[in-house]
């Protein structure tokens, strides 16, 4: 893999996704709030602490933590996409938050001092990085003595049809290459033992890893399809480039794949599963 080319493409992808993530931030809070709950429970942010959020996207996890570290504490909300940073800042402003610092930072090489934060948090980010080992080393570096890290990544395709169904359709229709073993991607850190090896290699000595099940709730066909094209990063980029006829055929094939999960009212509660990690 050409790492530099991957990073550039990834940056372009997530910059292009920022508008959709802003529009659908309430959807993300409803459907991924359970992961936020887990991270907050393990990180235990408290008044006066400095908490770093890596790969913040629209910032909802950090925004919740900001209220918990007041009055003297603060959150450093970061993303490598400047467009995502701007989204997080706008949403934070609407919530009246005054103790969040928004910064464009590369998780693999952060412009932060050693031992400068009390906790590091991240939701669904480390599996997307070119070098997650470097990013975890950076997280360990910036943590103060006694600090901890809490983050989530997705498990395996069979446990996450919300992603694997549209991805499989794109592969079957010749629009997406099958994933390469070891390459960055949504399921690249789905093996708990790999996560454990990366975290211990980064200098963490105490780890707790749990499986967390949750559900993406799509109200109907339109909601399910729009969630994919608004939120699903590299899949959305491919779909956006398809000719109109092929795009519609792909849409139909994806919804056919979701039919197994459809309720009588036409909604789709599609399963999802994450690995949740607490490291010291």
PDB file of C-alpha atoms in Angstrom:
ATOM      1  CA  UNK A   1       0.000   0.000   0.000  1.00  0.00           C
ATOM      2  CA  UNK A   2       1.186   3.496  -0.846  1.00  0.00           C
ATOM      3  CA  UNK A   3       0.713   5.013   2.602  1.00  0.00           C
ATOM      4  CA  UNK A   4       0.965   8.643   1.486  1.00  0.00           C
ATOM      5  CA  UNK A   5      -1.571   8.092  -1.303  1.00  0.00           C
ATOM      6  CA  UNK A   6      -3.903   6.352   1.148  1.00  0.00           C
ATOM      7  CA  UNK A   7      -3.693   9.245   3.605  1.00  0.00           C
ATOM      8  CA  UNK A   8      -4.412  11.798   0.893  1.00  0.00           C
ATOM      9  CA  UNK A   9      -7.380   9.836  -0.420  1.00  0.00           C
ATOM     10  CA  UNK A  10      -8.705   9.305   3.083  1.00  0.00           C
ATOM     11  CA  UNK A  11      -8.476  13.035   3.807  1.00  0.00           C
ATOM     12  CA  UNK A  12     -10.373  13.853   0.624  1.00  0.00           C
ATOM     13  CA  UNK A  13     -13.010  11.251   1.457  1.00  0.00           C
ATOM     14  CA  UNK A  14     -13.729  12.488   4.956  1.00  0.00           C
ATOM     15  CA  UNK A  15     -13.626  16.133   3.926  1.00  0.00           C
ATOM     16  CA  UNK A  16     -16.341  15.269   1.401  1.00  0.00           C
ATOM     17  CA  UNK A  17     -18.385  13.467   4.080  1.00  0.00           C
ATOM     18  CA  UNK A  18     -18.414  16.371   6.529  1.00  0.00           C
ATOM     19  CA  UNK A  19     -21.602  17.995   5.189  1.00  0.00           C
ATOM     20  CA  UNK A  20     -23.537  14.744   5.466  1.00  0.00           C
ATOM     21  CA  UNK A  21     -22.253  14.101   8.973  1.00  0.00           C
ATOM     22  CA  UNK A  22     -23.386  17.569   9.989  1.00  0.00           C
ATOM     23  CA  UNK A  23     -26.865  17.113   8.545  1.00  0.00           C
ATOM     24  CA  UNK A  24     -27.224  13.681  10.138  1.00  0.00           C
ATOM     25  CA  UNK A  25     -25.525  14.383  13.458  1.00  0.00           C
ATOM     26  CA  UNK A  26     -28.747  13.671  15.381  1.00  0.00           C
ATOM     27  CA  UNK A  27     -28.989  10.280  13.632  1.00  0.00           C
ATOM     28  CA  UNK A  28     -25.418   9.509  14.692  1.00  0.00           C
ATOM     29  CA  UNK A  29     -26.113  10.486  18.286  1.00  0.00           C
ATOM     30  CA  UNK A  30     -29.201   8.271  18.425  1.00  0.00           C
ATOM     31  CA  UNK A  31     -27.562   5.270  16.838  1.00  0.00           C
ATOM     32  CA  UNK A  32     -24.022   5.482  18.222  1.00  0.00           C
ATOM     33  CA  UNK A  33     -24.850   7.007  21.578  1.00  0.00           C
ATOM     34  CA  UNK A  34     -24.404   3.610  23.237  1.00  0.00           C
ATOM     35  CA  UNK A  35     -20.736   3.685  22.219  1.00  0.00           C
ATOM     36  CA  UNK A  36     -20.392   7.194  23.630  1.00  0.00           C
ATOM     37  CA  UNK A  37     -21.900   5.935  26.888  1.00  0.00           C
ATOM     38  CA  UNK A  38     -19.332   3.132  27.108  1.00  0.00           C
ATOM     39  CA  UNK A  39     -16.386   5.413  26.397  1.00  0.00           C
ATOM     40  CA  UNK A  40     -17.508   7.992  28.953  1.00  0.00           C
ATOM     41  CA  UNK A  41     -18.155   5.356  31.606  1.00  0.00           C
ATOM     42  CA  UNK A  42     -14.635   3.927  31.214  1.00  0.00           C
ATOM     43  CA  UNK A  43     -12.761   7.204  30.731  1.00  0.00           C
ATOM     44  CA  UNK A  44     -14.544   8.717  33.777  1.00  0.00           C
ATOM     45  CA  UNK A  45     -13.969  12.375  32.851  1.00  0.00           C
ATOM     46  CA  UNK A  46     -14.312  14.669  35.828  1.00  0.00           C
ATOM     47  CA  UNK A  47     -14.224  18.361  36.661  1.00  0.00           C
ATOM     48  CA  UNK A  48     -10.947  20.072  35.856  1.00  0.00           C
ATOM     49  CA  UNK A  49      -9.549  17.400  33.530  1.00  0.00           C
ATOM     50  CA  UNK A  50      -8.208  17.843  30.004  1.00  0.00           C
ATOM     51  CA  UNK A  51      -9.614  15.233  27.625  1.00  0.00           C
ATOM     52  CA  UNK A  52      -8.394  14.669  24.078  1.00  0.00           C
ATOM     53  CA  UNK A  53     -10.845  13.362  21.481  1.00  0.00           C
ATOM     54  CA  UNK A  54      -9.176  11.796  18.428  1.00  0.00           C
ATOM     55  CA  UNK A  55     -11.071  11.568  15.146  1.00  0.00           C
ATOM     56  CA  UNK A  56     -13.932  13.577  16.579  1.00  0.00           C
ATOM     57  CA  UNK A  57     -15.976  13.904  13.391  1.00  0.00           C
ATOM     58  CA  UNK A  58     -19.025  15.999  14.357  1.00  0.00           C
ATOM     59  CA  UNK A  59     -17.752  16.101  17.930  1.00  0.00           C
ATOM     60  CA  UNK A  60     -20.727  14.646  19.809  1.00  0.00           C
ATOM     61  CA  UNK A  61     -18.624  12.467  22.130  1.00  0.00           C
ATOM     62  CA  UNK A  62     -16.358  15.348  23.099  1.00  0.00           C
ATOM     63  CA  UNK A  63     -19.290  17.687  23.474  1.00  0.00           C
ATOM     64  CA  UNK A  64     -20.822  15.375  26.078  1.00  0.00           C
ATOM     65  CA  UNK A  65     -17.507  15.130  27.898  1.00  0.00           C
ATOM     66  CA  UNK A  66     -17.116  18.926  27.894  1.00  0.00           C
ATOM     67  CA  UNK A  67     -20.103  19.231  30.203  1.00  0.00           C
ATOM     68  CA  UNK A  68     -18.541  16.709  32.600  1.00  0.00           C
ATOM     69  CA  UNK A  69     -15.156  18.444  32.961  1.00  0.00           C
ATOM     70  CA  UNK A  70     -16.530  21.921  33.674  1.00  0.00           C
ATOM     71  CA  UNK A  71     -15.865  24.366  35.168  1.00  0.00           C
ATOM     72  CA  UNK A  72     -12.071  24.325  34.864  1.00  0.00           C
ATOM     73  CA  UNK A  73     -11.590  21.373  32.534  1.00  0.00           C
ATOM     74  CA  UNK A  74     -11.606  21.318  28.752  1.00  0.00           C
ATOM     75  CA  UNK A  75     -11.840  19.047  25.740  1.00  0.00           C
ATOM     76  CA  UNK A  76      -9.415  19.134  22.809  1.00  0.00           C
ATOM     77  CA  UNK A  77     -11.586  18.042  19.879  1.00  0.00           C
ATOM     78  CA  UNK A  78      -9.441  16.918  16.939  1.00  0.00           C
ATOM     79  CA  UNK A  79      -9.769  15.464  13.478  1.00  0.00           C
ATOM     80  CA  UNK A  80      -7.403  15.282  10.515  1.00  0.00           C
ATOM     81  CA  UNK A  81     -10.187  16.638   8.291  1.00  0.00           C
ATOM     82  CA  UNK A  82     -10.460  20.418   8.535  1.00  0.00           C
ATOM     83  CA  UNK A  83     -14.033  20.166   7.256  1.00  0.00           C
ATOM     84  CA  UNK A  84     -14.958  17.839  10.132  1.00  0.00           C
ATOM     85  CA  UNK A  85     -13.284  20.185  12.622  1.00  0.00           C
ATOM     86  CA  UNK A  86     -15.455  23.025  11.351  1.00  0.00           C
ATOM     87  CA  UNK A  87     -18.586  20.870  11.681  1.00  0.00           C
ATOM     88  CA  UNK A  88     -17.701  19.973  15.277  1.00  0.00           C
ATOM     89  CA  UNK A  89     -17.066  23.614  16.087  1.00  0.00           C
ATOM     90  CA  UNK A  90     -20.383  24.757  14.618  1.00  0.00           C
ATOM     91  CA  UNK A  91     -22.311  22.072  16.486  1.00  0.00           C
ATOM     92  CA  UNK A  92     -20.465  22.864  19.694  1.00  0.00           C
ATOM     93  CA  UNK A  93     -21.336  26.526  19.321  1.00  0.00           C
ATOM     94  CA  UNK A  94     -25.025  25.712  18.970  1.00  0.00           C
ATOM     95  CA  UNK A  95     -24.767  23.792  22.256  1.00  0.00           C
ATOM     96  CA  UNK A  96     -23.237  26.794  23.975  1.00  0.00           C
ATOM     97  CA  UNK A  97     -19.990  25.016  24.855  1.00  0.00           C
ATOM     98  CA  UNK A  98     -17.147  27.306  25.839  1.00  0.00           C
ATOM     99  CA  UNK A  99     -14.554  24.797  27.036  1.00  0.00           C
ATOM    100  CA  UNK A 100     -13.777  22.947  23.792  1.00  0.00           C
ATOM    101  CA  UNK A 101     -10.675  23.628  21.714  1.00  0.00           C
ATOM    102  CA  UNK A 102     -11.028  22.522  18.079  1.00  0.00           C
ATOM    103  CA  UNK A 103      -7.875  21.512  16.224  1.00  0.00           C
ATOM    104  CA  UNK A 104      -6.929  19.805  12.984  1.00  0.00           C
ATOM    105  CA  UNK A 105      -4.478  17.117  14.091  1.00  0.00           C
ATOM    106  CA  UNK A 106      -3.028  13.958  12.589  1.00  0.00           C
ATOM    107  CA  UNK A 107      -3.576  11.166  15.143  1.00  0.00           C
ATOM    108  CA  UNK A 108      -0.331   9.516  14.037  1.00  0.00           C
ATOM    109  CA  UNK A 109       1.801  12.616  14.790  1.00  0.00           C
ATOM    110  CA  UNK A 110       0.044  14.986  17.178  1.00  0.00           C
ATOM    111  CA  UNK A 111       1.305  18.473  17.894  1.00  0.00           C
ATOM    112  CA  UNK A 112       0.730  18.088  21.633  1.00  0.00           C
ATOM    113  CA  UNK A 113       3.169  17.999  24.530  1.00  0.00           C
ATOM    114  CA  UNK A 114       4.084  14.796  26.334  1.00  0.00           C
ATOM    115  CA  UNK A 115       1.870  14.120  29.339  1.00  0.00           C
ATOM    116  CA  UNK A 116      -0.501  16.962  28.564  1.00  0.00           C
ATOM    117  CA  UNK A 117      -3.945  15.291  28.859  1.00  0.00           C
ATOM    118  CA  UNK A 118      -5.773  13.240  31.481  1.00  0.00           C
ATOM    119  CA  UNK A 119      -7.662  11.002  29.069  1.00  0.00           C
ATOM    120  CA  UNK A 120      -7.798  10.133  25.379  1.00  0.00           C
ATOM    121  CA  UNK A 121     -11.038   9.043  23.726  1.00  0.00           C
ATOM    122  CA  UNK A 122     -11.975   8.007  20.206  1.00  0.00           C
ATOM    123  CA  UNK A 123     -15.040   6.485  18.606  1.00  0.00           C
ATOM    124  CA  UNK A 124     -14.629   4.411  15.446  1.00  0.00           C
ATOM    125  CA  UNK A 125     -11.432   6.019  14.202  1.00  0.00           C
ATOM    126  CA  UNK A 126      -8.312   3.898  14.775  1.00  0.00           C
ATOM    127  CA  UNK A 127      -9.235   1.187  12.247  1.00  0.00           C
ATOM    128  CA  UNK A 128      -9.310   3.836   9.505  1.00  0.00           C
ATOM    129  CA  UNK A 129      -5.748   5.032  10.030  1.00  0.00           C
ATOM    130  CA  UNK A 130      -2.774   4.096   7.886  1.00  0.00           C
ATOM    131  CA  UNK A 131      -0.686   3.399  10.986  1.00  0.00           C
ATOM    132  CA  UNK A 132      -2.842   2.666  14.051  1.00  0.00           C
ATOM    133  CA  UNK A 133       0.236   1.538  15.982  1.00  0.00           C
ATOM    134  CA  UNK A 134       1.744   5.022  15.624  1.00  0.00           C
ATOM    135  CA  UNK A 135      -1.546   6.622  16.641  1.00  0.00           C
ATOM    136  CA  UNK A 136      -1.780   4.509  19.797  1.00  0.00           C
ATOM    137  CA  UNK A 137       1.835   5.354  20.664  1.00  0.00           C
ATOM    138  CA  UNK A 138       0.942   9.021  20.276  1.00  0.00           C
ATOM    139  CA  UNK A 139      -2.062   8.604  22.551  1.00  0.00           C
ATOM    140  CA  UNK A 140       0.143   6.984  25.192  1.00  0.00           C
ATOM    141  CA  UNK A 141       2.738   9.745  24.819  1.00  0.00           C
ATOM    142  CA  UNK A 142       0.340  12.612  25.493  1.00  0.00           C
ATOM    143  CA  UNK A 143      -1.316  10.925  28.483  1.00  0.00           C
ATOM    144  CA  UNK A 144      -0.334  12.047  31.942  1.00  0.00           C
ATOM    145  CA  UNK A 145       0.753   9.484  34.509  1.00  0.00           C
ATOM    146  CA  UNK A 146      -2.342   7.647  35.695  1.00  0.00           C
ATOM    147  CA  UNK A 147      -4.370   8.671  32.670  1.00  0.00           C
ATOM    148  CA  UNK A 148      -6.307   6.256  30.498  1.00  0.00           C
ATOM    149  CA  UNK A 149      -7.614   5.791  26.996  1.00  0.00           C
ATOM    150  CA  UNK A 150     -11.055   4.563  25.912  1.00  0.00           C
ATOM    151  CA  UNK A 151     -11.957   3.906  22.290  1.00  0.00           C
ATOM    152  CA  UNK A 152     -14.084   1.755  20.017  1.00  0.00           C
ATOM    153  CA  UNK A 153     -13.547   0.040  16.677  1.00  0.00           C
ATOM    154  CA  UNK A 154     -15.861  -2.199  14.663  1.00  0.00           C
ATOM    155  CA  UNK A 155     -15.552  -5.976  14.859  1.00  0.00           C
ATOM    156  CA  UNK A 156     -16.179  -8.158  11.789  1.00  0.00           C
ATOM    157  CA  UNK A 157     -18.282  -7.962   8.611  1.00  0.00           C
ATOM    158  CA  UNK A 158     -20.722 -10.658   9.727  1.00  0.00           C
ATOM    159  CA  UNK A 159     -21.555  -8.635  12.844  1.00  0.00           C
ATOM    160  CA  UNK A 160     -21.889  -5.333  10.964  1.00  0.00           C
ATOM    161  CA  UNK A 161     -24.214  -5.729   7.966  1.00  0.00           C
ATOM    162  CA  UNK A 162     -24.931  -1.979   8.013  1.00  0.00           C
ATOM    163  CA  UNK A 163     -21.535  -1.700   6.258  1.00  0.00           C
ATOM    164  CA  UNK A 164     -20.811  -5.174   4.922  1.00  0.00           C
ATOM    165  CA  UNK A 165     -24.040  -5.460   2.890  1.00  0.00           C
ATOM    166  CA  UNK A 166     -23.470  -2.309   0.758  1.00  0.00           C
ATOM    167  CA  UNK A 167     -19.744  -3.101   0.538  1.00  0.00           C
ATOM    168  CA  UNK A 168     -20.482  -6.613  -0.743  1.00  0.00           C
ATOM    169  CA  UNK A 169     -22.901  -5.244  -3.335  1.00  0.00           C
ATOM    170  CA  UNK A 170     -20.242  -2.844  -4.625  1.00  0.00           C
ATOM    171  CA  UNK A 171     -17.711  -5.685  -4.815  1.00  0.00           C
ATOM    172  CA  UNK A 172     -20.157  -7.980  -6.606  1.00  0.00           C
ATOM    173  CA  UNK A 173     -21.018  -5.274  -9.132  1.00  0.00           C
ATOM    174  CA  UNK A 174     -17.352  -4.566  -9.855  1.00  0.00           C
ATOM    175  CA  UNK A 175     -17.117  -1.126  -8.279  1.00  0.00           C
ATOM    176  CA  UNK A 176     -14.977  -1.984  -5.238  1.00  0.00           C
ATOM    177  CA  UNK A 177     -11.988  -4.273  -4.853  1.00  0.00           C
ATOM    178  CA  UNK A 178     -12.183  -6.871  -2.055  1.00  0.00           C
ATOM    179  CA  UNK A 179     -10.419  -5.642   1.084  1.00  0.00           C
ATOM    180  CA  UNK A 180      -6.726  -6.475   1.374  1.00  0.00           C
ATOM    181  CA  UNK A 181      -5.684  -8.294   4.557  1.00  0.00           C
ATOM    182  CA  UNK A 182      -4.026  -5.883   6.956  1.00  0.00           C
ATOM    183  CA  UNK A 183      -5.031  -2.778   5.032  1.00  0.00           C
ATOM    184  CA  UNK A 184      -6.833   0.074   6.842  1.00  0.00           C
ATOM    185  CA  UNK A 185     -10.597  -0.223   6.775  1.00  0.00           C
ATOM    186  CA  UNK A 186     -13.729  -0.465   8.869  1.00  0.00           C
ATOM    187  CA  UNK A 187     -12.948  -4.022  10.016  1.00  0.00           C
ATOM    188  CA  UNK A 188      -9.152  -3.902  10.096  1.00  0.00           C
ATOM    189  CA  UNK A 189      -9.069  -3.914  13.920  1.00  0.00           C
ATOM    190  CA  UNK A 190     -11.899  -6.392  14.395  1.00  0.00           C
ATOM    191  CA  UNK A 191      -9.623  -8.997  16.019  1.00  0.00           C
ATOM    192  CA  UNK A 192      -9.285  -8.368  19.765  1.00  0.00           C
ATOM    193  CA  UNK A 193      -5.849  -9.959  19.810  1.00  0.00           C
ATOM    194  CA  UNK A 194      -4.558  -7.543  17.190  1.00  0.00           C
ATOM    195  CA  UNK A 195      -5.929  -4.625  19.190  1.00  0.00           C
ATOM    196  CA  UNK A 196      -4.298  -6.019  22.327  1.00  0.00           C
ATOM    197  CA  UNK A 197      -0.950  -6.392  20.558  1.00  0.00           C
ATOM    198  CA  UNK A 198      -1.080  -2.843  19.183  1.00  0.00           C
ATOM    199  CA  UNK A 199      -2.045  -1.336  22.540  1.00  0.00           C
ATOM    200  CA  UNK A 200       0.602  -3.203  24.515  1.00  0.00           C
ATOM    201  CA  UNK A 201       3.156  -2.341  21.842  1.00  0.00           C
ATOM    202  CA  UNK A 202       2.222   1.316  22.326  1.00  0.00           C
ATOM    203  CA  UNK A 203       3.073   1.092  26.017  1.00  0.00           C
ATOM    204  CA  UNK A 204      -0.287   0.352  27.649  1.00  0.00           C
ATOM    205  CA  UNK A 205       0.000  -2.336  30.318  1.00  0.00           C
ATOM    206  CA  UNK A 206      -3.579  -2.840  31.483  1.00  0.00           C
ATOM    207  CA  UNK A 207      -6.337  -3.490  28.948  1.00  0.00           C
ATOM    208  CA  UNK A 208     -10.022  -4.309  29.067  1.00  0.00           C
ATOM    209  CA  UNK A 209     -11.678  -5.262  25.769  1.00  0.00           C
ATOM    210  CA  UNK A 210     -15.421  -5.855  25.443  1.00  0.00           C
ATOM    211  CA  UNK A 211     -17.862  -6.535  22.622  1.00  0.00           C
ATOM    212  CA  UNK A 212     -20.654  -3.960  22.448  1.00  0.00           C
ATOM    213  CA  UNK A 213     -23.747  -4.715  20.366  1.00  0.00           C
ATOM    214  CA  UNK A 214     -25.996  -1.956  19.077  1.00  0.00           C
ATOM    215  CA  UNK A 215     -28.306  -1.229  16.161  1.00  0.00           C
ATOM    216  CA  UNK A 216     -28.526   1.269  13.334  1.00  0.00           C
ATOM    217  CA  UNK A 217     -32.209   2.194  13.034  1.00  0.00           C
ATOM    218  CA  UNK A 218     -33.289   3.277   9.544  1.00  0.00           C
ATOM    219  CA  UNK A 219     -36.845   4.568   9.308  1.00  0.00           C
ATOM    220  CA  UNK A 220     -37.473   3.304   5.756  1.00  0.00           C
ATOM    221  CA  UNK A 221     -35.822   2.625   2.391  1.00  0.00           C
ATOM    222  CA  UNK A 222     -34.954   6.266   1.844  1.00  0.00           C
ATOM    223  CA  UNK A 223     -33.417   6.665   5.285  1.00  0.00           C
ATOM    224  CA  UNK A 224     -31.335   3.499   4.905  1.00  0.00           C
ATOM    225  CA  UNK A 225     -29.988   4.506   1.497  1.00  0.00           C
ATOM    226  CA  UNK A 226     -29.367   8.128   2.459  1.00  0.00           C
ATOM    227  CA  UNK A 227     -27.435   7.055   5.542  1.00  0.00           C
ATOM    228  CA  UNK A 228     -25.055   5.127   3.299  1.00  0.00           C
ATOM    229  CA  UNK A 229     -24.499   7.941   0.814  1.00  0.00           C
ATOM    230  CA  UNK A 230     -24.302  10.617   3.516  1.00  0.00           C
ATOM    231  CA  UNK A 231     -22.105   8.824   6.051  1.00  0.00           C
ATOM    232  CA  UNK A 232     -20.293   5.748   4.788  1.00  0.00           C
ATOM    233  CA  UNK A 233     -17.052   7.340   3.665  1.00  0.00           C
ATOM    234  CA  UNK A 234     -15.345   5.393   0.845  1.00  0.00           C
ATOM    235  CA  UNK A 235     -18.548   3.537  -0.067  1.00  0.00           C
ATOM    236  CA  UNK A 236     -20.376   6.840  -0.466  1.00  0.00           C
ATOM    237  CA  UNK A 237     -17.619   8.232  -2.688  1.00  0.00           C
ATOM    238  CA  UNK A 238     -17.893   5.235  -5.039  1.00  0.00           C
ATOM    239  CA  UNK A 239     -21.692   5.410  -5.161  1.00  0.00           C
ATOM    240  CA  UNK A 240     -21.605   9.125  -5.912  1.00  0.00           C
ATOM    241  CA  UNK A 241     -19.565   8.439  -9.057  1.00  0.00           C
ATOM    242  CA  UNK A 242     -21.901   5.783 -10.487  1.00  0.00           C
ATOM    243  CA  UNK A 243     -24.070   6.542 -13.524  1.00  0.00           C
ATOM    244  CA  UNK A 244     -27.708   7.106 -12.647  1.00  0.00           C
ATOM    245  CA  UNK A 245     -28.937   3.700 -13.816  1.00  0.00           C
ATOM    246  CA  UNK A 246     -26.195   1.781 -12.057  1.00  0.00           C
ATOM    247  CA  UNK A 247     -26.643   3.841  -8.930  1.00  0.00           C
ATOM    248  CA  UNK A 248     -30.332   2.890  -8.819  1.00  0.00           C
ATOM    249  CA  UNK A 249     -29.547  -0.775  -9.440  1.00  0.00           C
ATOM    250  CA  UNK A 250     -27.003  -0.664  -6.623  1.00  0.00           C
ATOM    251  CA  UNK A 251     -29.556   0.962  -4.344  1.00  0.00           C
ATOM    252  CA  UNK A 252     -32.045  -1.791  -5.039  1.00  0.00           C
ATOM    253  CA  UNK A 253     -29.478  -4.518  -4.436  1.00  0.00           C
ATOM    254  CA  UNK A 254     -28.442  -2.981  -1.115  1.00  0.00           C
ATOM    255  CA  UNK A 255     -32.026  -2.694   0.085  1.00  0.00           C
ATOM    256  CA  UNK A 256     -32.643  -6.290  -0.981  1.00  0.00           C
ATOM    257  CA  UNK A 257     -29.680  -7.229   1.204  1.00  0.00           C
ATOM    258  CA  UNK A 258     -31.201  -5.346   4.134  1.00  0.00           C
ATOM    259  CA  UNK A 259     -34.579  -7.058   3.688  1.00  0.00           C
ATOM    260  CA  UNK A 260     -33.617  -9.733   6.215  1.00  0.00           C
ATOM    261  CA  UNK A 261     -33.648  -7.049   8.919  1.00  0.00           C
ATOM    262  CA  UNK A 262     -36.782  -5.171   7.859  1.00  0.00           C
ATOM    263  CA  UNK A 263     -39.623  -4.850  10.370  1.00  0.00           C
ATOM    264  CA  UNK A 264     -43.327  -4.991   9.369  1.00  0.00           C
ATOM    265  CA  UNK A 265     -43.539  -1.182   9.581  1.00  0.00           C
ATOM    266  CA  UNK A 266     -40.878  -0.851   6.876  1.00  0.00           C
ATOM    267  CA  UNK A 267     -38.056   0.227   9.173  1.00  0.00           C
ATOM    268  CA  UNK A 268     -34.665  -1.461   9.305  1.00  0.00           C
ATOM    269  CA  UNK A 269     -32.997  -2.167  12.664  1.00  0.00           C
ATOM    270  CA  UNK A 270     -29.644  -3.333  11.263  1.00  0.00           C
ATOM    271  CA  UNK A 271     -27.191  -4.936  13.731  1.00  0.00           C
ATOM    272  CA  UNK A 272     -23.777  -3.520  14.547  1.00  0.00           C
ATOM    273  CA  UNK A 273     -20.995  -4.538  16.880  1.00  0.00           C
ATOM    274  CA  UNK A 274     -17.902  -2.791  18.203  1.00  0.00           C
ATOM    275  CA  UNK A 275     -14.853  -3.688  20.220  1.00  0.00           C
ATOM    276  CA  UNK A 276     -14.630  -1.295  23.146  1.00  0.00           C
ATOM    277  CA  UNK A 277     -11.185  -0.830  24.652  1.00  0.00           C
ATOM    278  CA  UNK A 278     -10.040   0.716  27.916  1.00  0.00           C
ATOM    279  CA  UNK A 279      -6.276   0.991  28.273  1.00  0.00           C
ATOM    280  CA  UNK A 280      -3.889   2.268  30.941  1.00  0.00           C
TER     281      UNK A 280
END
